[in-house]
mmCIF file of C-alpha atoms in Angstrom:
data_model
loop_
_atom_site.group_PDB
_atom_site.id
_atom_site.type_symbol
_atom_site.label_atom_id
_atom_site.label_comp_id
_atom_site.label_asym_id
_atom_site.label_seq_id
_atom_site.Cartn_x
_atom_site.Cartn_y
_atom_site.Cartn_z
ATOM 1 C CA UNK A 1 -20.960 4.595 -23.697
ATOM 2 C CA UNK A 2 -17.790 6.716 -22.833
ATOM 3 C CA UNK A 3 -16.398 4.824 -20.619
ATOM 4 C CA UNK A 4 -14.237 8.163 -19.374
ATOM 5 C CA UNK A 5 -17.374 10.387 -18.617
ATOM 6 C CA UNK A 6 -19.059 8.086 -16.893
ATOM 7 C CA UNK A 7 -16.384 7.572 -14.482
ATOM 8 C CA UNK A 8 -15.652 11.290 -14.151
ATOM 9 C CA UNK A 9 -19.391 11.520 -13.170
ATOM 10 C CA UNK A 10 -19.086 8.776 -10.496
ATOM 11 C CA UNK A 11 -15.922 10.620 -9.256
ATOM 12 C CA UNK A 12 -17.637 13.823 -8.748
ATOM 13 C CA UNK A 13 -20.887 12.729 -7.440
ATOM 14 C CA UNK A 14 -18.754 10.952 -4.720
ATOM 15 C CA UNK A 15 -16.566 13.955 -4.336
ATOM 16 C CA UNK A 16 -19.911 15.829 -3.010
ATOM 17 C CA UNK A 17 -21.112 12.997 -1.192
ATOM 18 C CA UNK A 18 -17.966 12.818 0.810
ATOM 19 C CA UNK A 19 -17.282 16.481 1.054
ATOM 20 C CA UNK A 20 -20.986 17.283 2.685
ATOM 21 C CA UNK A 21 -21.396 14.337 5.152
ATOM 22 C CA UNK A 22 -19.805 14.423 7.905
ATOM 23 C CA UNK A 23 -16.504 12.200 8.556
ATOM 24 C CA UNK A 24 -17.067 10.994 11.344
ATOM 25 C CA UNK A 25 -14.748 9.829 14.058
ATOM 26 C CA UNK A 26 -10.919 8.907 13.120
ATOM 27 C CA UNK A 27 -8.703 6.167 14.249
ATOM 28 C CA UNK A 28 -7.048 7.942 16.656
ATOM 29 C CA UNK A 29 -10.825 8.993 18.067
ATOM 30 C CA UNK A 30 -11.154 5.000 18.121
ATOM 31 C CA UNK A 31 -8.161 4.744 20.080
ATOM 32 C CA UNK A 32 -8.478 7.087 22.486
ATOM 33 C CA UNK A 33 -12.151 5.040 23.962
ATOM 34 C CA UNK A 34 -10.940 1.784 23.158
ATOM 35 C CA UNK A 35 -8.798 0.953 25.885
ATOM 36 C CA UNK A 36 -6.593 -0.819 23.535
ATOM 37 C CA UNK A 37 -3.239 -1.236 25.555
ATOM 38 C CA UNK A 38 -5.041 -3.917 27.694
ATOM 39 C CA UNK A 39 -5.206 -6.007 25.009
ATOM 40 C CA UNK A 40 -3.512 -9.380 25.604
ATOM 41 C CA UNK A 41 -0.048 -8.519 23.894
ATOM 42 C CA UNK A 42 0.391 -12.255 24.189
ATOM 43 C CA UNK A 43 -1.478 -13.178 21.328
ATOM 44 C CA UNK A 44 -0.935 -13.012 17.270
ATOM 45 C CA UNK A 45 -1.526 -10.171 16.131
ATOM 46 C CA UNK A 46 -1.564 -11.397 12.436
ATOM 47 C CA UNK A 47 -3.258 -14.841 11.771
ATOM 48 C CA UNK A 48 -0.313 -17.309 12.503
ATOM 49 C CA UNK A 49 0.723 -18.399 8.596
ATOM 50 C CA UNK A 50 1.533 -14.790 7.788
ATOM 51 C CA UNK A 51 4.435 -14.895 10.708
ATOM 52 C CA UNK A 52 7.919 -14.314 9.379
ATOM 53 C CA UNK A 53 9.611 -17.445 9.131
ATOM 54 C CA UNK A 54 6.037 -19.444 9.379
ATOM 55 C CA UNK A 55 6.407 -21.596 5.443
ATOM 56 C CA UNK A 56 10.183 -22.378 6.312
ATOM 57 C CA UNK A 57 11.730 -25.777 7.589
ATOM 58 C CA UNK A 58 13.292 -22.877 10.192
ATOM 59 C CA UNK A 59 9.469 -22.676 12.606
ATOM 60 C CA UNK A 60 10.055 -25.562 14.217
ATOM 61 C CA UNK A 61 12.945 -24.419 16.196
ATOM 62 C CA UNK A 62 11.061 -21.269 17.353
ATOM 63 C CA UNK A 63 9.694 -21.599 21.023
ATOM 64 C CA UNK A 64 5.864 -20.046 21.779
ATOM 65 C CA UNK A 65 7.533 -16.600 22.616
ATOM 66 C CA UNK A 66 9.443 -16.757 19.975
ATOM 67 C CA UNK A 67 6.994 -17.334 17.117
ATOM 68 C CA UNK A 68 4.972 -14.622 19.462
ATOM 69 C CA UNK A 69 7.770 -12.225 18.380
ATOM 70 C CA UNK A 70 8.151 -13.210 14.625
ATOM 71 C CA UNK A 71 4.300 -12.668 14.947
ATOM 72 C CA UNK A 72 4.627 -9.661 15.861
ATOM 73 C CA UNK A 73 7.260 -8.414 13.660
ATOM 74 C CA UNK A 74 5.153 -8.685 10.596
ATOM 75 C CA UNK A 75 2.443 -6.566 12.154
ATOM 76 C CA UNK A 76 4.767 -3.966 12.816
ATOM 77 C CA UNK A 77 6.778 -4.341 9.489
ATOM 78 C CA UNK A 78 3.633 -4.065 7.497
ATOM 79 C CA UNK A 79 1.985 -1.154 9.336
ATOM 80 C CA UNK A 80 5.434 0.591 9.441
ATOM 81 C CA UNK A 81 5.812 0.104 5.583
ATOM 82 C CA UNK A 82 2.042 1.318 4.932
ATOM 83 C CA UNK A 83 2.374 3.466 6.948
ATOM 84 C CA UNK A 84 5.337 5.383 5.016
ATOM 85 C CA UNK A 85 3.137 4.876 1.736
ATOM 86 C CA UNK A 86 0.703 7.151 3.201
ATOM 87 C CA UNK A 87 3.059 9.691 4.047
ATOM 88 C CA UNK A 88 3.605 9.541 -0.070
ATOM 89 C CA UNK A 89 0.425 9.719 -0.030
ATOM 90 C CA UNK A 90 -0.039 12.781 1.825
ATOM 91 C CA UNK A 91 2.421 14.912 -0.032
ATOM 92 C CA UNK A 92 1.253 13.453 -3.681
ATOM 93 C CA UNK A 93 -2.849 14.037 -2.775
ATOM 94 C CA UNK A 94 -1.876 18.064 -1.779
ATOM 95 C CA UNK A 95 -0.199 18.594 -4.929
ATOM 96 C CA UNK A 96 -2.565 16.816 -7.076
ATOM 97 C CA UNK A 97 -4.664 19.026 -5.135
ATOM 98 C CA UNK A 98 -3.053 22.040 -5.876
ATOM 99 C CA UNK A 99 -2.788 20.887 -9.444
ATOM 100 C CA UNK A 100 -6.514 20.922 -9.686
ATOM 101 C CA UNK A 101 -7.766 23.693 -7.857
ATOM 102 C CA UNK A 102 -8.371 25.156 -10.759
ATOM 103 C CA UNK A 103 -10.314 22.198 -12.899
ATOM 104 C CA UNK A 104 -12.642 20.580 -9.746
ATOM 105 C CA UNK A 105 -12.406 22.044 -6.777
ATOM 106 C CA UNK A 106 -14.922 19.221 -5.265
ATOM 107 C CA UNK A 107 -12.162 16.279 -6.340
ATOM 108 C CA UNK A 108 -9.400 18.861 -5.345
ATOM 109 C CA UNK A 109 -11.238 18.795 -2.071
ATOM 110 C CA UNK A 110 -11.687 14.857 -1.601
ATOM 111 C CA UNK A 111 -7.810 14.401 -2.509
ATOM 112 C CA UNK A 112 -7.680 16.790 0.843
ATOM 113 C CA UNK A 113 -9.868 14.821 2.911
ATOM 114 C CA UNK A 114 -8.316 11.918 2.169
ATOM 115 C CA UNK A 115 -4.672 13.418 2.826
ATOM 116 C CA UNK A 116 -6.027 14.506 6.422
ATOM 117 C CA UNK A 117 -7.838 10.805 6.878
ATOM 118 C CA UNK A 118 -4.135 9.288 6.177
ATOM 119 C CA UNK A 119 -2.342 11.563 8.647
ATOM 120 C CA UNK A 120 -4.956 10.001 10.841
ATOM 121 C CA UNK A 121 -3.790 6.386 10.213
ATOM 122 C CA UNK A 122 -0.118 7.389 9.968
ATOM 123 C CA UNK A 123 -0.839 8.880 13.384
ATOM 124 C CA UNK A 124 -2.748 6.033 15.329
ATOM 125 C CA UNK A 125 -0.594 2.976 13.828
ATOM 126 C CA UNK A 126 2.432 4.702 14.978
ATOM 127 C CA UNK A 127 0.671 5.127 18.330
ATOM 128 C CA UNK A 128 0.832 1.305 18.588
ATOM 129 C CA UNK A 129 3.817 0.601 17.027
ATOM 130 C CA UNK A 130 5.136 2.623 19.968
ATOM 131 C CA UNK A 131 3.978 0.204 22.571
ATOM 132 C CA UNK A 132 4.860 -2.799 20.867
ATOM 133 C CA UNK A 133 8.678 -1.703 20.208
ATOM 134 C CA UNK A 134 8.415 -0.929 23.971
ATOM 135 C CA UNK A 135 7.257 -4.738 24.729
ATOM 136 C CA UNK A 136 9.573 -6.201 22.491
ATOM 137 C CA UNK A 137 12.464 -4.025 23.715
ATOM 138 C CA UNK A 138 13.319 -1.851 20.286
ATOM 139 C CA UNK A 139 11.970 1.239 20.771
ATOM 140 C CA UNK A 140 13.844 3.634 19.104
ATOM 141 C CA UNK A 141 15.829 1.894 16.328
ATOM 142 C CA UNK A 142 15.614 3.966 12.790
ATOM 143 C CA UNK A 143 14.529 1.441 10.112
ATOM 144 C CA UNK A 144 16.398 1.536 6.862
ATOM 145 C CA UNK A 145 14.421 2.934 3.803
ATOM 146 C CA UNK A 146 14.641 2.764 0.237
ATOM 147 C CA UNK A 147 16.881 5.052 -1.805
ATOM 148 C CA UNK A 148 16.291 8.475 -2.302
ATOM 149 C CA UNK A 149 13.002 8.393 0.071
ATOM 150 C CA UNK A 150 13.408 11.863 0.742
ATOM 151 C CA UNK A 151 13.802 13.454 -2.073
ATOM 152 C CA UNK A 152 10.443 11.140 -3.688
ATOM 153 C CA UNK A 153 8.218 12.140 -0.398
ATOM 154 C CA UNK A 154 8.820 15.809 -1.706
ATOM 155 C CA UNK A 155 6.050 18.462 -2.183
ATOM 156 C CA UNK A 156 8.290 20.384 -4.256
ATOM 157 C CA UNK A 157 9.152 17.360 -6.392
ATOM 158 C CA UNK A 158 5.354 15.879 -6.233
ATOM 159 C CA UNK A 159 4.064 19.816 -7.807
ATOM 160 C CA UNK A 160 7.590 19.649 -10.482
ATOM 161 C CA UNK A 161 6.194 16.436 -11.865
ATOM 162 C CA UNK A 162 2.474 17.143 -11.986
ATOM 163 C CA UNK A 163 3.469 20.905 -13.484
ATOM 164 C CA UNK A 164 5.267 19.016 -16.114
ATOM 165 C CA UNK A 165 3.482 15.600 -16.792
ATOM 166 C CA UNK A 166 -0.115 17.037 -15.605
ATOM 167 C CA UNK A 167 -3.235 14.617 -16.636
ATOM 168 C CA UNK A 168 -0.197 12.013 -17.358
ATOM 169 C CA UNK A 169 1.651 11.955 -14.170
ATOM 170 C CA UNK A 170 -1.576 12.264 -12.174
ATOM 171 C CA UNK A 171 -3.288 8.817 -14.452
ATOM 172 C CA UNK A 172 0.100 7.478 -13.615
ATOM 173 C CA UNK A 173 0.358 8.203 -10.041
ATOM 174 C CA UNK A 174 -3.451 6.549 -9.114
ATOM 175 C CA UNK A 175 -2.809 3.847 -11.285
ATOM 176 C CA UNK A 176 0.102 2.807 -9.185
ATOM 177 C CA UNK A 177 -1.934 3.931 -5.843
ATOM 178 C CA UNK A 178 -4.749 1.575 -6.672
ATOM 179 C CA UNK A 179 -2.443 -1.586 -7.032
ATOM 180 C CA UNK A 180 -0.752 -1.022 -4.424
ATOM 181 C CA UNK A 181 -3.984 -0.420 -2.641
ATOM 182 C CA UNK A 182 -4.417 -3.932 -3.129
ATOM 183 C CA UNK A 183 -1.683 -4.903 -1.615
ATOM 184 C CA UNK A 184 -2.245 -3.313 1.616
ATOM 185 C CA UNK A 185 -6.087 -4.783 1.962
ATOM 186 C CA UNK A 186 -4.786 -8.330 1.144
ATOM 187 C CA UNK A 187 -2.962 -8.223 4.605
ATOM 188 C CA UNK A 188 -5.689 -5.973 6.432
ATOM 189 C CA UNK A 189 -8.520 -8.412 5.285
ATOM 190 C CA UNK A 190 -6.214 -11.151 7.295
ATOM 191 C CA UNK A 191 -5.638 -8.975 10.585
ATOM 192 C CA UNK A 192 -9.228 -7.800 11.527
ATOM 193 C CA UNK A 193 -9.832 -11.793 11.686
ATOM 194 C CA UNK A 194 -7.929 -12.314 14.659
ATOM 195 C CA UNK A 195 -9.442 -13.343 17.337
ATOM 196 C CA UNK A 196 -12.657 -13.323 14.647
ATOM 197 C CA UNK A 197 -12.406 -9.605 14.660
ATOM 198 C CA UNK A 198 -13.045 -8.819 18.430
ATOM 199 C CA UNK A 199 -10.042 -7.390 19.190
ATOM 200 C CA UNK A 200 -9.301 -3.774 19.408
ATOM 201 C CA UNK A 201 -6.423 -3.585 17.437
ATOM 202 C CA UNK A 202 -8.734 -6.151 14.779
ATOM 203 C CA UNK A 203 -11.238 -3.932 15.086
ATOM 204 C CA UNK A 204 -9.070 -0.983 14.366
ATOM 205 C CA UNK A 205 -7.674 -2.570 11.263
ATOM 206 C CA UNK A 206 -10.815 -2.962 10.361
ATOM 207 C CA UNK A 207 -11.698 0.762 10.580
ATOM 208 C CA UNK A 208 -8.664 1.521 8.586
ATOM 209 C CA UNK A 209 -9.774 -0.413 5.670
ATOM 210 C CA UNK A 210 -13.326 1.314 5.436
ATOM 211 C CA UNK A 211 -11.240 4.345 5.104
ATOM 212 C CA UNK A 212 -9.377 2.886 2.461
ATOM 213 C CA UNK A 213 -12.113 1.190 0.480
ATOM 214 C CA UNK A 214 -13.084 5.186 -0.272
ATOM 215 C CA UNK A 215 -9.506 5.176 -1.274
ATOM 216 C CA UNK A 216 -9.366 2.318 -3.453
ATOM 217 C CA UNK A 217 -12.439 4.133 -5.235
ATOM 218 C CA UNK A 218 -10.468 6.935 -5.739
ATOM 219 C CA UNK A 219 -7.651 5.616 -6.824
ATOM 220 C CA UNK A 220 -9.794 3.339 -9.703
ATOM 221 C CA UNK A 221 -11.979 6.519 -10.882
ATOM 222 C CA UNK A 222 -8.822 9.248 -11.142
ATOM 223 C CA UNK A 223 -6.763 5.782 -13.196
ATOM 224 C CA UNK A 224 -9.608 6.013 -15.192
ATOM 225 C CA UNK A 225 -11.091 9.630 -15.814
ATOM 226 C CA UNK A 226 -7.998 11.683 -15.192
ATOM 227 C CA UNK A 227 -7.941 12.345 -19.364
ATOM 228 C CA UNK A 228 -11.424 13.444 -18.990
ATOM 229 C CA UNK A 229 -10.971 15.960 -16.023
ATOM 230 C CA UNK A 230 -7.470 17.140 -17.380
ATOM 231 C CA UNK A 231 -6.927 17.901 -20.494
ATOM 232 C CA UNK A 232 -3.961 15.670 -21.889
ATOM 233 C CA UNK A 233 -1.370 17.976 -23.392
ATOM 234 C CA UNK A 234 -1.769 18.945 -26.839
ATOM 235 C CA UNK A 235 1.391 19.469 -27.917
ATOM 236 C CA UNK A 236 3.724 16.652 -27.258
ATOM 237 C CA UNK A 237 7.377 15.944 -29.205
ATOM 238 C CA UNK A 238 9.129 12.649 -28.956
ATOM 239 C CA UNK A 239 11.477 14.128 -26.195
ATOM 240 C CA UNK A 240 8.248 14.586 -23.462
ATOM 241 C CA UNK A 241 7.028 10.758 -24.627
ATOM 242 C CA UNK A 242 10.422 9.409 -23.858
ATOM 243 C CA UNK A 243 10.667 11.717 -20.302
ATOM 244 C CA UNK A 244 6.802 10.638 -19.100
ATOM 245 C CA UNK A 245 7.654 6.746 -20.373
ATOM 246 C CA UNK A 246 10.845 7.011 -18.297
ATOM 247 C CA UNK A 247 8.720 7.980 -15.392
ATOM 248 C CA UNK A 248 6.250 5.767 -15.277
ATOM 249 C CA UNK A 249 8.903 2.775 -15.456
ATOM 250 C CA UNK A 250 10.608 4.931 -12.534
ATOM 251 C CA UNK A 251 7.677 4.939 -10.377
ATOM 252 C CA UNK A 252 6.788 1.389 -11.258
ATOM 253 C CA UNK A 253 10.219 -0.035 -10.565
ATOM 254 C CA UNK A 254 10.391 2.208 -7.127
ATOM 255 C CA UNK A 255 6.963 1.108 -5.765
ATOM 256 C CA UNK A 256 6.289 -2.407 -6.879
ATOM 257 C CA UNK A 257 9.670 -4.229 -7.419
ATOM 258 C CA UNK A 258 9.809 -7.132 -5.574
ATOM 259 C CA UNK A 259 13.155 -7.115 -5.346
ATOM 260 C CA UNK A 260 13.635 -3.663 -3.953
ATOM 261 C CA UNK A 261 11.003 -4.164 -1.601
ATOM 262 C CA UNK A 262 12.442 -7.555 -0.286
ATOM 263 C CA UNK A 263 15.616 -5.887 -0.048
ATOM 264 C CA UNK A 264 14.143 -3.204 2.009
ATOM 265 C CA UNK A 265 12.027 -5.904 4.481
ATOM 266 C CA UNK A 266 15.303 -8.117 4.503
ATOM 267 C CA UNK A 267 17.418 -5.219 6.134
ATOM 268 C CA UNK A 268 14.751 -4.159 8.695
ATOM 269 C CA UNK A 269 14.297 -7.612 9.553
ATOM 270 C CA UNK A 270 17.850 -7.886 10.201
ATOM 271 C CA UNK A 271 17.719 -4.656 11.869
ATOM 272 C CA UNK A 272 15.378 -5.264 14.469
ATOM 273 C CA UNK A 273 14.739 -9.198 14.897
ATOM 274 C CA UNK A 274 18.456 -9.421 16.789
ATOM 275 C CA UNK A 275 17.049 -6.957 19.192
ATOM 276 C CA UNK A 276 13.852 -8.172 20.007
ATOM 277 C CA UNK A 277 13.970 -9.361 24.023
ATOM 278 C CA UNK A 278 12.086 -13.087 22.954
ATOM 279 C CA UNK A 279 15.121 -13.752 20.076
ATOM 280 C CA UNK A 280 18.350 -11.987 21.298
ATOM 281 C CA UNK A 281 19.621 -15.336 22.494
ATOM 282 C CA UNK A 282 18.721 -17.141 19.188
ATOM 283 C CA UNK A 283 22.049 -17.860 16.975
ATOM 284 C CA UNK A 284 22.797 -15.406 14.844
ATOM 285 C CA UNK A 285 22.773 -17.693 11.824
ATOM 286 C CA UNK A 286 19.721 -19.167 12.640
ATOM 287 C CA UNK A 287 17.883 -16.315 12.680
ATOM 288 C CA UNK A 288 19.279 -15.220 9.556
ATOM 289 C CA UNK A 289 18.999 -18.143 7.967
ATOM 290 C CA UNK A 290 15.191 -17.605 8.750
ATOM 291 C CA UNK A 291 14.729 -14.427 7.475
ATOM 292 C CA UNK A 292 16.424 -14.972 4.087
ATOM 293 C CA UNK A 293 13.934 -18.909 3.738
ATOM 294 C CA UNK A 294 10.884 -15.856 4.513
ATOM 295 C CA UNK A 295 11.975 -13.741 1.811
ATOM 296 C CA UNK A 296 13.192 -16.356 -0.847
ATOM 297 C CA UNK A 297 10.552 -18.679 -0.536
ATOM 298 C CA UNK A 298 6.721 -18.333 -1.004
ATOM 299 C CA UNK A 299 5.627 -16.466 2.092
ATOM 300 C CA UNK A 300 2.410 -16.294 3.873
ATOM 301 C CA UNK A 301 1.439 -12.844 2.902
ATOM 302 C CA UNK A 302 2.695 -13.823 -0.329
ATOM 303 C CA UNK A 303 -0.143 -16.199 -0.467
ATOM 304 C CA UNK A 304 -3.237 -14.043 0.712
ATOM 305 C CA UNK A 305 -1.925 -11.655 -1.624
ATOM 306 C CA UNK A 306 -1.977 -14.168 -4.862
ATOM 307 C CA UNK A 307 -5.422 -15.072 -3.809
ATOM 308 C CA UNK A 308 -6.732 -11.702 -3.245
ATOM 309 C CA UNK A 309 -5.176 -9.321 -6.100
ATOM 310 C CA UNK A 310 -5.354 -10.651 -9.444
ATOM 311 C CA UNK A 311 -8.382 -9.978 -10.757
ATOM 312 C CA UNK A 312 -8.353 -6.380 -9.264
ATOM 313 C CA UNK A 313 -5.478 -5.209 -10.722
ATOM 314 C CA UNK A 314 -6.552 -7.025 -14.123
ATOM 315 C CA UNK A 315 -9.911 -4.235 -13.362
ATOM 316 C CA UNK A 316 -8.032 -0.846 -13.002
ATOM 317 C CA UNK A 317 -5.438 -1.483 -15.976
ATOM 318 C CA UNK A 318 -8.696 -2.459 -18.009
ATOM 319 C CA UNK A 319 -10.315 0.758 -16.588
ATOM 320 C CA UNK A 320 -7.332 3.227 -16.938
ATOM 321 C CA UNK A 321 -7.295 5.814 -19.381
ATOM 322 C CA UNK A 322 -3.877 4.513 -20.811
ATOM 323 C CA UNK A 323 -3.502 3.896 -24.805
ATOM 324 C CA UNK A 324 -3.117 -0.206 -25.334
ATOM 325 C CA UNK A 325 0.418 -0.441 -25.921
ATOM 326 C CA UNK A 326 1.330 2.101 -22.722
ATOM 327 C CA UNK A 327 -1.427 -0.611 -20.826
ATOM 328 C CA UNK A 328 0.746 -3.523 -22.305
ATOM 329 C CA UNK A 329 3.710 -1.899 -21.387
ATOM 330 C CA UNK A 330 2.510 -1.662 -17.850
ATOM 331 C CA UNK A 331 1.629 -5.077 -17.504
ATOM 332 C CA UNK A 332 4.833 -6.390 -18.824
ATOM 333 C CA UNK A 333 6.880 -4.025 -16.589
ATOM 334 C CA UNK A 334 4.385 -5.352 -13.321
ATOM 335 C CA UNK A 335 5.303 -8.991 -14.072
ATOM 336 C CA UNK A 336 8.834 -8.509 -14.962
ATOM 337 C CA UNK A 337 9.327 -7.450 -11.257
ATOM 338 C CA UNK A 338 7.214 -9.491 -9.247
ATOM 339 C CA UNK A 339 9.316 -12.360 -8.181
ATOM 340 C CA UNK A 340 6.780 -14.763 -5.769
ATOM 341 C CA UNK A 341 3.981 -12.411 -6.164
ATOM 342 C CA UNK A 342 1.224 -12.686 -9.179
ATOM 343 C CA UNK A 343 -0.088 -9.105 -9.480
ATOM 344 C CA UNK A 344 -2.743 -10.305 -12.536
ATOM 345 C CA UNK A 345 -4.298 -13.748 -13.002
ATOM 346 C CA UNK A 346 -2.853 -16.534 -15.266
ATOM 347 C CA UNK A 347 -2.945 -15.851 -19.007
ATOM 348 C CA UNK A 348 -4.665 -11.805 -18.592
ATOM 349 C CA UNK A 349 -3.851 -10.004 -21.457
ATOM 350 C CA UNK A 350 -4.232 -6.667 -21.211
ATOM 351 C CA UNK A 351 -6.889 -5.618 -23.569
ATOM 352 C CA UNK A 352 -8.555 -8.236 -24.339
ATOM 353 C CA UNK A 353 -11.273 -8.692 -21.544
ATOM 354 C CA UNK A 354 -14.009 -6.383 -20.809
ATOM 355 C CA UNK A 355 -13.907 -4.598 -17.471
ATOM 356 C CA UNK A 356 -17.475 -5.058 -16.882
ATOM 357 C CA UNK A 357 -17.130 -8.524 -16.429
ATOM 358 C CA UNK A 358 -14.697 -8.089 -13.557
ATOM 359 C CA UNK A 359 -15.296 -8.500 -9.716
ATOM 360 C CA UNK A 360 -17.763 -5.806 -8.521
ATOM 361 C CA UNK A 361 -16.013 -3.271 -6.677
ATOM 362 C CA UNK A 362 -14.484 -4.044 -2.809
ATOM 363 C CA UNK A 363 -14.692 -0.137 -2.577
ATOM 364 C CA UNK A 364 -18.326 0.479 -2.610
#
């Protein structure tokens, strides 16, 4: 069977699907009847081993409000880092878009969809994140970001790279979406527990991942039928292999290093944590102390994410429509960078296990 076709056919039979039914209502439409500000802000809002701070000797000298705050913080951290991924996402979807226009317009017109469903999220998370930097007393503070954020979260540069890598870039770019798809749902699948899902804000993380299980399809079908629907380029010359190889080890590196991301979480944490009303009065070196034991050692999220990912990243490398030695390369790159995280499971080789035998799909 070609493997490529038949994906391209699931992709645009679940192009139409999504493009004639109607949407339904968003997250911020959840919000707005949900009466959510009455929840009781003194509870987790993560379950408690995800906490910063939680796996280090460092917890025990943490009062209730305290460990009510580093509870906190992770909620906010995470939502404020996915939610800066899907402003990536937004720009890189409308070019992609725009790139195909001309091929599909059905998957040209999910990419849309799903651009205007992540404004959505962006939208409603920040609408919380409001009120709890208002609670916590650190409303206002600008978090740092990664290098050269601006200039990646670029329309112009998004439509330069698909103009110039087309089918290539655009493989690349949901390849990389669709792991770190799974990284995002590994934390989700741990907040809409709390409080065994009753919550409003559990029930609106909840929401947000039935969004983003269409997303996670996505992202799997264009990894894997992208050379089917495109057209690689005919023509290539050693210069354009070394340029796209460059890129792809740029966009891995940028999105999935450990150590950039750490880095990244380390200096908001040190940003904000200071601030918060429950730990202003905290020493300084404690607190610090804390949040460098969270970010050396094995962390809770760090955990739920080794339990959750493995085997689904191990199914869209398998499914991508990479050559072997550009999936090996991949792979290699991934683990190289991953520090405390395991992004495949213990001895996965890439090529050398059938897809079909993977997990069935979380996405369906």
């Amino acid at each position: 069977m070609d493997f490529v076709a038949s994906e391209l056919r699931q992709l645009r039979a679940f192009a139409k699907r999504r493009l004639v039914g109607p949407r339904g209502p968003g997250l911020m439409d959840f919000l707005d009847g949900a009466r959510w500000e009455d929840v009781a802000w003194d509870r987790p809002l993560v379950p408690e081993p995800l906490s910063l701070g939680f796996h280090t000797p460092w917890w025990a000298l943490y009062d209730e409000e305290q460990r009510l705050a580093l509870n906190h913080w992770i909620y906010m951290l995470m939502y404020y880092r996915i939610s800066d991924g899907e402003r990536f996402v937004v720009a890189s979807n409308r070019a992609v878009a725009d790139f195909l226009d001309g091929v599909d317009a059905d998957v040209a017109g999910l990419l849309r969809l799903e651009a205007d469903e992540e404004e959505d999220h962006i939208a409603a998370f920040e609408r919380v994140r409001a009120v709890l930097t208002r609670r916590h007393g650190v409303e206002g503070l600008r978090m740092p970001v990664k290098p050269l954020r601006p200039y990646l979260v670029s329309r112009r540069t998004l439509r330069f790279l698909c103009e110039r890598f087309g089918a290539d870039f655009v493989a690349s770019y949901y390849l990389g979406r669709g792991i770190v798809n799974h990284l995002g749902k590994a934390f989700e699948t741990q907040v809409e527990t709390v409080d065994a899902g009753a919550s409003a804000l559990a029930r609106l993380s909840h929401l947000h991942t039935v969004d983003e299980n269409r997303h996670m399809a996505v992202s799997r079908m264009m990894a894997a039928c992208t050379h089917g629907l495109v057209e690689r380029r005919k023509h290539t010359s050693a210069l354009y292999e070394a340029l796209h190889h460059g890129l792809q080890h740029v966009m891995v590196r940028y999105t999935l290093s450990d150590s950039l991301t750490k880095r990244q979480e380390r200096a908001m944490s040190l940003h904000v944590l200071p601030r918060m009303r429950a730990l202003r009065h905290v020493p300084p070196e404690q607190l610090e102390a804390t949040i460098d034991a969270h970010f050396t050692g094995l962390n809770g999220l760090e955990r739920v994410r080794n339990t959750f990912m493995p085997r689904f990243n191990q199914r869209i490398l398998e499914r991508a429509c990479l050559a072997p030695e550009d999936k090996r390369d991949w792979f290699e790159l991934i683990t190289s960078l991953q520090g405390n995280l395991r992004y495949f499971p213990a001895h996965y080789v890439p090529g050398l296990g059938p897809a079909e035998r993977l997990l069935p799909d979380p996405e369906a």
